Tab-separated table of N, CA and C in Angstrom:
chain	number	residue	atom	x	y	z
A	119	MET	N	0.817	-1.157	0.001
A	119	MET	CA	-0.012	-0.014	-0.017
A	119	MET	C	0.956	1.274	0.002
A	120	SER	N	0.529	2.146	-0.913
A	120	SER	CA	1.523	3.279	-0.881
A	120	SER	C	0.895	4.339	0.072
A	121	ALA	N	1.775	5.306	0.429
A	121	ALA	CA	1.537	6.371	1.176
A	121	ALA	C	0.382	7.133	0.918
A	122	PHE	N	0.170	7.244	-0.303
A	122	PHE	CA	-1.006	8.217	-0.726
A	122	PHE	C	-2.374	7.623	-0.357
A	123	ILE	N	-2.539	6.128	-0.441
A	123	ILE	CA	-3.646	5.470	-0.264
A	123	ILE	C	-3.866	5.468	1.338
A	124	ARG	N	-2.818	5.295	2.034
A	124	ARG	CA	-2.757	5.288	3.643
A	124	ARG	C	-3.288	6.792	4.011
A	125	LYS	N	-2.706	7.838	3.339
A	125	LYS	CA	-3.098	9.197	3.643
A	125	LYS	C	-4.760	9.175	3.522
A	126	LYS	N	-5.138	8.977	2.487
A	126	LYS	CA	-6.449	8.972	1.891
A	126	LYS	C	-7.642	8.246	2.954
A	127	ILE	N	-7.146	7.116	3.373
A	127	ILE	CA	-7.932	6.251	4.203
A	127	ILE	C	-8.081	7.087	5.637
A	128	LEU	N	-6.824	7.676	6.175
A	128	LEU	CA	-6.719	8.362	7.305
A	128	LEU	C	-7.577	9.357	7.225
A	129	PHE	N	-7.519	10.167	6.267
A	129	PHE	CA	-8.324	11.320	6.082
A	129	PHE	C	-9.814	11.059	6.306
A	130	TYR	N	-10.128	9.897	5.412
A	130	TYR	CA	-11.458	9.498	5.288
A	130	TYR	C	-12.081	9.104	6.874
A	131	PHE	N	-11.320	8.398	7.628
A	131	PHE	CA	-11.708	7.941	8.767
A	131	PHE	C	-11.885	9.414	9.878
A	132	ILE	N	-10.978	10.260	9.802
A	132	ILE	CA	-10.863	11.455	10.462
A	132	ILE	C	-12.443	12.198	10.166
A	133	PHE	N	-12.503	12.414	8.922
A	133	PHE	CA	-13.748	12.966	8.408
A	133	PHE	C	-15.189	12.480	8.998
A	134	LEU	N	-15.034	10.959	8.769
A	134	LEU	CA	-16.273	10.350	9.432
A	134	LEU	C	-16.421	10.553	10.851
A	135	PHE	N	-15.275	10.535	11.539
A	135	PHE	CA	-15.391	10.668	13.085
A	135	PHE	C	-15.702	12.094	13.411
A	136	SER	N	-15.252	13.077	12.687
A	136	SER	CA	-15.578	14.542	13.160
A	136	SER	C	-16.945	14.770	12.679
A	137	PHE	N	-17.557	14.255	11.666
A	137	PHE	CA	-18.754	14.473	11.121
A	137	PHE	C	-19.639	13.766	12.128
A	138	SER	N	-19.538	12.446	12.603
A	138	SER	CA	-20.282	12.006	13.629
A	138	SER	C	-20.442	12.576	14.997
A	139	VAL	N	-19.294	13.271	15.287
A	139	VAL	CA	-19.211	14.178	16.514
A	139	VAL	C	-20.047	15.434	16.389
A	140	PHE	N	-19.907	16.104	15.263
A	140	PHE	CA	-20.565	17.603	15.005
A	140	PHE	C	-21.919	17.200	14.668
A	141	SER	N	-22.425	16.135	14.385
A	141	SER	CA	-23.858	16.002	14.000
A	141	SER	C	-24.765	15.677	15.407
A	142	GLN	N	-24.051	15.251	16.524
A	142	GLN	CA	-24.683	15.079	17.732
A	142	GLN	C	-24.707	16.426	18.314
A	143	ILE	N	-23.917	17.383	18.193
A	143	ILE	CA	-23.873	18.629	18.808
A	143	ILE	C	-25.229	19.437	18.423
A	144	LYS	N	-26.051	19.747	19.352
A	144	LYS	CA	-27.236	20.648	18.815
A	144	LYS	C	-26.869	22.171	19.095
A	145	PRO	N	-27.578	23.120	18.568
A	145	PRO	CA	-27.447	24.541	18.838
A	145	PRO	C	-27.958	24.585	19.952
A	146	PHE	N	-27.599	25.587	20.939
A	146	PHE	CA	-28.172	25.926	22.276
A	146	PHE	C	-29.111	27.049	22.125
A	147	THR	N	-30.335	26.463	22.543
A	147	THR	CA	-31.533	27.472	22.466
A	147	THR	C	-31.881	27.836	23.864
A	148	ASN	N	-32.899	28.981	23.854
A	148	ASN	CA	-33.249	29.550	25.213
A	148	ASN	C	-34.282	28.465	25.895
A	149	ASN	N	-34.977	27.616	25.050
A	149	ASN	CA	-35.663	26.595	25.762
A	149	ASN	C	-34.742	25.546	26.451
A	150	ASP	N	-33.617	25.210	25.969
A	150	ASP	CA	-32.707	24.392	26.704
A	150	ASP	C	-32.273	24.850	28.061
A	151	ALA	N	-32.101	26.074	27.973
A	151	ALA	CA	-31.577	26.828	29.286
A	151	ALA	C	-32.570	26.683	30.103
A	152	LYS	N	-33.977	26.955	29.996
A	152	LYS	CA	-35.001	26.709	30.755
A	152	LYS	C	-35.191	25.432	31.312
A	153	ASN	N	-35.004	24.428	30.549
A	153	ASN	CA	-35.096	23.073	30.975
A	153	ASN	C	-33.850	22.749	32.005
A	154	GLU	N	-32.704	23.296	31.722
A	154	GLU	CA	-31.532	23.087	32.485
A	154	GLU	C	-31.901	23.682	33.981
A	155	LYS	N	-32.366	24.984	33.958
A	155	LYS	CA	-32.779	25.578	35.295
A	155	LYS	C	-33.696	24.649	36.066
A	156	LYS	N	-34.777	24.128	35.260
A	156	LYS	CA	-35.728	23.258	35.901
A	156	LYS	C	-35.193	22.228	36.667
A	157	GLU	N	-34.415	21.546	35.754
A	157	GLU	CA	-33.627	20.241	36.385
A	157	GLU	C	-32.654	20.540	37.665
A	158	LEU	N	-32.000	21.659	37.471
A	158	LEU	CA	-31.166	22.058	38.595
A	158	LEU	C	-31.844	22.357	39.861
A	159	GLU	N	-33.276	22.958	39.600
A	159	GLU	CA	-33.938	23.272	40.782
A	159	GLU	C	-34.324	22.141	41.615
A	160	PHE	N	-34.381	20.827	41.045
A	160	PHE	CA	-34.875	19.631	41.635
A	160	PHE	C	-33.662	18.870	42.106
A	161	PHE	N	-32.397	19.348	41.839
A	161	PHE	CA	-31.281	18.728	42.281
A	161	PHE	C	-30.970	19.077	43.763
A	162	SER	N	-30.956	17.988	44.403
A	162	SER	CA	-30.555	18.400	46.075
A	162	SER	C	-29.275	17.941	46.195
A	163	LEU	N	-28.589	18.775	47.051
A	163	LEU	CA	-27.188	18.363	47.385
A	163	LEU	C	-27.095	17.427	48.592
A	164	GLN	N	-28.421	17.158	49.215
A	164	GLN	CA	-28.367	16.106	50.338
A	164	GLN	C	-28.234	14.760	49.693
A	165	THR	N	-29.080	14.485	48.669
A	165	THR	CA	-29.284	13.233	48.207
A	165	THR	C	-28.362	13.139	46.934
A	166	LYS	N	-27.880	14.051	46.458
A	166	LYS	CA	-26.951	14.129	45.255
A	166	LYS	C	-27.359	13.461	44.092
A	167	ARG	N	-28.682	13.643	43.751
A	167	ARG	CA	-29.271	12.969	42.765
A	167	ARG	C	-30.357	13.749	42.155
A	168	PHE	N	-30.787	13.620	40.956
A	168	PHE	CA	-31.871	14.340	40.290
A	168	PHE	C	-33.260	13.819	40.745
A	169	ILE	N	-34.104	14.800	40.922
A	169	ILE	CA	-35.548	14.455	41.475
A	169	ILE	C	-36.408	14.902	40.441
A	170	LEU	N	-37.422	14.048	40.017
A	170	LEU	CA	-38.391	14.533	39.162
A	170	LEU	C	-39.368	15.304	39.822
A	171	PRO	N	-39.860	16.585	39.065
A	171	PRO	CA	-40.956	17.299	39.746
A	171	PRO	C	-42.165	16.645	40.092
A	172	ASN	N	-42.753	17.018	41.293
A	172	ASN	CA	-44.010	16.433	41.673
A	172	ASN	C	-43.920	15.102	42.054
A	173	SER	N	-42.756	14.689	42.507
A	173	SER	CA	-42.399	13.224	42.941
A	173	SER	C	-42.458	13.344	44.560
A	174	GLN	N	-42.751	12.053	44.984
A	174	GLN	CA	-42.721	11.769	46.480
A	174	GLN	C	-41.357	12.062	47.159
A	175	ASP	N	-40.377	11.995	46.359
A	175	ASP	CA	-38.905	12.374	46.761
A	175	ASP	C	-38.868	13.856	47.187
A	176	LYS	N	-39.306	14.716	46.195
A	176	LYS	CA	-39.344	16.060	46.360
A	176	LYS	C	-40.091	16.457	47.733
A	177	LYS	N	-41.239	15.919	47.839
A	177	LYS	CA	-42.184	16.104	48.932
A	177	LYS	C	-41.365	15.968	50.348
A	178	ASN	N	-40.574	14.716	50.258
A	178	ASN	CA	-40.103	14.331	51.425
A	178	ASN	C	-38.870	15.303	51.917
A	179	LEU	N	-38.172	15.569	50.792
A	179	LEU	CA	-36.991	16.495	51.025
A	179	LEU	C	-37.444	17.837	51.604
A	180	GLU	N	-38.578	18.274	50.988
A	180	GLU	CA	-39.190	19.653	51.698
A	180	GLU	C	-39.756	19.571	53.064
A	181	LYS	N	-40.198	18.182	53.318
A	181	LYS	CA	-40.465	17.981	54.959
A	181	LYS	C	-39.290	17.999	55.665
A	182	ALA	N	-38.079	17.419	55.100
A	182	ALA	CA	-37.003	17.221	55.821
A	182	ALA	C	-36.365	18.802	56.087
A	183	HIS	N	-36.534	19.498	54.965
A	183	HIS	CA	-35.978	20.866	55.124
A	183	HIS	C	-36.834	21.782	56.315
A	184	TYR	N	-38.081	21.460	56.260
A	184	TYR	CA	-38.797	22.345	57.220
A	184	TYR	C	-38.469	21.983	58.624
A	185	LYS	N	-38.260	20.420	58.730
A	185	LYS	CA	-37.865	19.905	60.111
A	185	LYS	C	-36.544	20.597	60.492
A	186	GLU	N	-35.809	20.732	59.772
A	186	GLU	CA	-34.306	21.244	60.080
A	186	GLU	C	-34.509	22.891	60.470
A	187	LEU	N	-35.536	23.417	59.782
A	187	LEU	CA	-35.618	24.989	60.219
A	187	LEU	C	-36.323	24.905	61.471
A	188	ARG	N	-37.361	24.040	61.885
A	188	ARG	CA	-37.788	23.840	63.211
A	188	ARG	C	-36.798	23.860	64.030
A	189	LYS	N	-35.921	22.849	63.933
A	189	LYS	CA	-34.791	22.508	64.950
A	189	LYS	C	-34.125	23.739	65.265
A	190	MET	N	-33.604	24.453	64.274
A	190	MET	CA	-32.821	25.813	64.419
A	190	MET	C	-33.638	26.682	64.996
A	191	ARG	N	-34.876	26.911	64.798
A	191	ARG	CA	-35.664	27.937	65.515
A	191	ARG	C	-35.703	27.534	67.063
A	192	LYS	N	-35.926	26.370	67.272
A	192	LYS	CA	-35.829	25.944	68.829
A	192	LYS	C	-34.661	26.266	69.376
A	193	LYS	N	-33.608	25.950	68.849
A	193	LYS	CA	-32.264	26.206	69.267
A	193	LYS	C	-32.058	27.696	69.662
A	194	HIS	N	-32.486	28.448	68.710
A	194	HIS	CA	-32.404	29.961	68.708
A	194	HIS	C	-33.227	30.524	69.807
A	195	LYS	N	-34.436	29.919	69.975
A	195	LYS	CA	-35.251	30.350	71.234
A	195	LYS	C	-34.688	29.908	72.510
A	196	LYS	N	-34.040	28.774	72.642
A	196	LYS	CA	-33.399	28.386	73.885
A	196	LYS	C	-32.137	29.143	74.184
A	197	LYS	N	-31.484	29.770	73.108
A	197	LYS	CA	-30.177	30.734	73.420
A	197	LYS	C	-30.814	31.944	74.212
A	198	ILE	N	-31.853	32.460	73.226
A	198	ILE	CA	-32.478	33.804	73.681
A	198	ILE	C	-33.000	33.592	75.215
A	199	LYS	N	-33.653	32.639	75.666
A	199	LYS	CA	-34.123	32.386	76.884
A	199	LYS	C	-32.868	32.467	78.067
A	200	LYS	N	-31.838	31.722	77.512
A	200	LYS	CA	-30.559	31.652	78.507
A	200	LYS	C	-30.136	33.253	78.489
A	201	PHE	N	-30.079	33.849	77.635
A	201	PHE	CA	-29.414	35.288	77.528
A	201	PHE	C	-30.460	36.112	78.443
A	202	GLN	N	-31.779	35.983	78.114
A	202	GLN	CA	-32.639	36.876	78.894
A	202	GLN	C	-32.598	36.537	80.551
A	203	LYS	N	-32.297	35.335	80.708
A	203	LYS	CA	-32.203	35.054	82.331
A	203	LYS	C	-30.842	35.622	82.705
A	204	LYS	N	-29.803	35.794	81.967
A	204	LYS	CA	-28.508	36.477	82.373
A	204	LYS	C	-28.766	37.808	82.635
A	205	ILE	N	-29.651	38.527	81.522
A	205	ILE	CA	-29.963	39.849	81.680
A	205	ILE	C	-30.730	40.191	82.805
A	206	GLN	N	-31.577	39.443	83.363
A	206	GLN	CA	-32.443	39.803	84.616
A	206	GLN	C	-31.738	40.134	85.787
A	207	ASP	N	-30.468	39.498	85.812
A	207	ASP	CA	-29.711	39.812	87.093
A	207	ASP	C	-29.010	41.095	86.957
A	208	ARG	N	-28.766	41.581	85.911
A	208	ARG	CA	-28.109	42.964	85.577
A	208	ARG	C	-28.888	44.082	86.022
A	209	PRO	N	-28.317	45.401	86.439
A	209	PRO	CA	-29.135	46.370	86.648
A	209	PRO	C	-29.670	47.072	85.360
A	210	THR	N	-30.602	47.882	85.589
A	210	THR	CA	-31.299	48.517	84.203
A	210	THR	C	-30.287	49.659	83.830
A	211	LYS	N	-30.639	50.160	82.433
A	211	LYS	CA	-29.831	51.220	81.990
A	211	LYS	C	-29.575	52.303	82.893
A	212	LYS	N	-30.665	53.084	83.596
A	212	LYS	CA	-30.575	54.055	84.437
A	212	LYS	C	-29.743	53.930	85.528
A	213	LYS	N	-29.712	52.783	86.172
A	213	LYS	CA	-28.957	52.458	87.258
A	213	LYS	C	-27.497	52.452	86.659
A	214	MET	N	-27.315	51.761	85.691
A	214	MET	CA	-25.935	51.730	85.111
A	214	MET	C	-25.323	53.055	84.800
A	215	ARG	N	-26.030	53.944	84.290
A	215	ARG	CA	-25.779	55.411	83.994
A	215	ARG	C	-25.223	56.140	85.203
A	216	LYS	N	-26.082	55.997	86.381
A	216	LYS	CA	-25.864	56.407	87.654
A	216	LYS	C	-24.443	55.997	88.242
A	217	THR	N	-24.195	54.684	88.040
A	217	THR	CA	-23.129	54.085	88.756
A	217	THR	C	-21.809	54.687	87.848
A	218	LYS	N	-22.018	54.724	86.570
A	218	LYS	CA	-20.893	55.280	85.733
A	218	LYS	C	-20.573	56.699	86.088
A	219	ARG	N	-21.652	57.544	86.286
A	219	ARG	CA	-21.378	58.930	86.767
A	219	ARG	C	-20.583	59.105	88.011
A	220	TYR	N	-21.024	58.226	88.949
A	220	TYR	CA	-20.340	58.508	90.244
A	220	TYR	C	-19.224	57.427	90.561
A	221	SER	N	-18.645	56.948	89.604
A	221	SER	CA	-17.846	55.886	89.738
A	221	SER	C	-16.364	56.478	90.110
A	222	ARG	N	-15.909	57.525	89.553
A	222	ARG	CA	-14.670	58.202	89.765
A	222	ARG	C	-14.813	58.754	91.292
A	223	ARG	N	-13.475	59.243	91.779
A	223	ARG	CA	-13.286	59.834	92.975
A	223	ARG	C	-14.039	61.231	93.200
A	224	ALA	N	-14.133	61.900	92.162
A	224	ALA	CA	-14.768	63.346	92.118
A	224	ALA	C	-15.819	63.333	92.911
A	225	ASN	N	-16.240	64.519	93.463
A	225	ASN	CA	-17.438	64.863	94.350
A	225	ASN	C	-18.696	64.654	93.658
A	226	LYS	N	-19.653	63.951	94.407
A	226	LYS	CA	-21.079	63.821	93.695
A	226	LYS	C	-21.655	65.132	93.351
A	227	ASN	N	-21.537	66.212	94.055
A	227	ASN	CA	-22.102	67.433	93.689
A	227	ASN	C	-21.314	68.473	92.805
A	228	ARG	N	-20.450	67.684	92.088
A	228	ARG	CA	-19.666	68.617	91.211
A	228	ARG	C	-20.487	69.350	90.182
A	229	PRO	N	-20.118	70.669	89.615
A	229	PRO	CA	-20.830	71.292	88.575
A	229	PRO	C	-20.848	70.573	87.387
A	230	LYS	N	-22.011	70.666	86.597
A	230	LYS	CA	-22.227	70.082	85.388
A	230	LYS	C	-21.305	70.247	84.410
A	231	TYR	N	-20.667	71.577	84.155
A	231	TYR	CA	-19.815	72.031	83.345
A	231	TYR	C	-18.423	72.505	83.915
A	232	PRO	N	-17.517	71.707	84.468
A	232	PRO	CA	-16.434	72.230	85.209
A	232	PRO	C	-15.532	73.101	84.432
A	233	SER	N	-14.828	74.014	84.921
A	233	SER	CA	-13.884	74.822	84.233
A	233	SER	C	-12.503	74.050	83.913
A	234	LEU	N	-11.735	74.593	83.257
A	234	LEU	CA	-10.537	73.970	82.827
A	234	LEU	C	-9.645	73.672	84.157
A	235	TRP	N	-9.524	74.606	85.077
A	235	TRP	CA	-8.714	74.352	86.189
A	235	TRP	C	-9.404	73.385	87.098
A	236	GLN	N	-10.647	73.102	87.077
A	236	GLN	CA	-11.105	72.130	87.884
A	236	GLN	C	-10.854	70.977	87.297
A	237	LYS	N	-10.935	70.808	86.057
A	237	LYS	CA	-10.613	69.427	85.239
A	237	LYS	C	-9.141	69.088	85.519
A	238	ILE	N	-8.385	70.068	85.506
A	238	ILE	CA	-7.035	69.773	85.709
A	238	ILE	C	-6.668	69.207	87.159
A	239	TRP	N	-7.356	70.034	88.153
A	239	TRP	CA	-7.313	69.428	89.521
A	239	TRP	C	-7.727	68.142	89.792
A	240	TRP	N	-8.985	67.839	89.226
A	240	TRP	CA	-9.457	66.425	89.299
A	240	TRP	C	-8.689	65.523	88.678
A	241	GLY	N	-8.128	65.788	87.620
A	241	GLY	CA	-7.024	64.951	86.875
A	241	GLY	C	-5.754	64.672	87.908
A	242	ILE	N	-5.480	65.747	88.586
A	242	ILE	CA	-4.114	65.401	89.378
A	242	ILE	C	-4.576	64.397	90.517
A	243	THR	N	-5.807	64.943	91.207
A	243	THR	CA	-6.287	64.113	92.381
A	243	THR	C	-6.583	62.649	91.845
A	244	PHE	N	-6.993	62.582	90.802
A	244	PHE	CA	-7.346	61.122	90.302
A	244	PHE	C	-6.209	60.275	90.013
A	245	TRP	N	-5.088	60.927	89.507
A	245	TRP	CA	-3.745	60.091	89.180
A	245	TRP	C	-2.989	59.812	90.473
A	246	LYS	N	-3.117	60.552	91.578
A	246	LYS	CA	-2.313	60.413	92.741
A	246	LYS	C	-2.237	59.110	93.306
């Protein structure tokens, strides 16, 4: 067999193969995109498989999802209750403000807007 015939046969097989591959490829239309979206909607990460619409599997999955949500809400409520119990022992905001105001050594009856010299004097007495 000559090299020319071998080349012809090789070219023929390549042409057949490429034709069969390209004939299977369809042009991508908008309808295909919609179908893909629908398929992806029913794909669950939990089961890792496709679920047909309106099937029993889909309903079961939804039930499981709602059960998980309920569990989360219950946990959250428990946390809030614990936090509220902690808060009940604390003083109210008004009490907190009063304690902050008179926490330093300065006199309780000090003027509302002290002068610069008074501020300096209180600073010195405070740092002693």
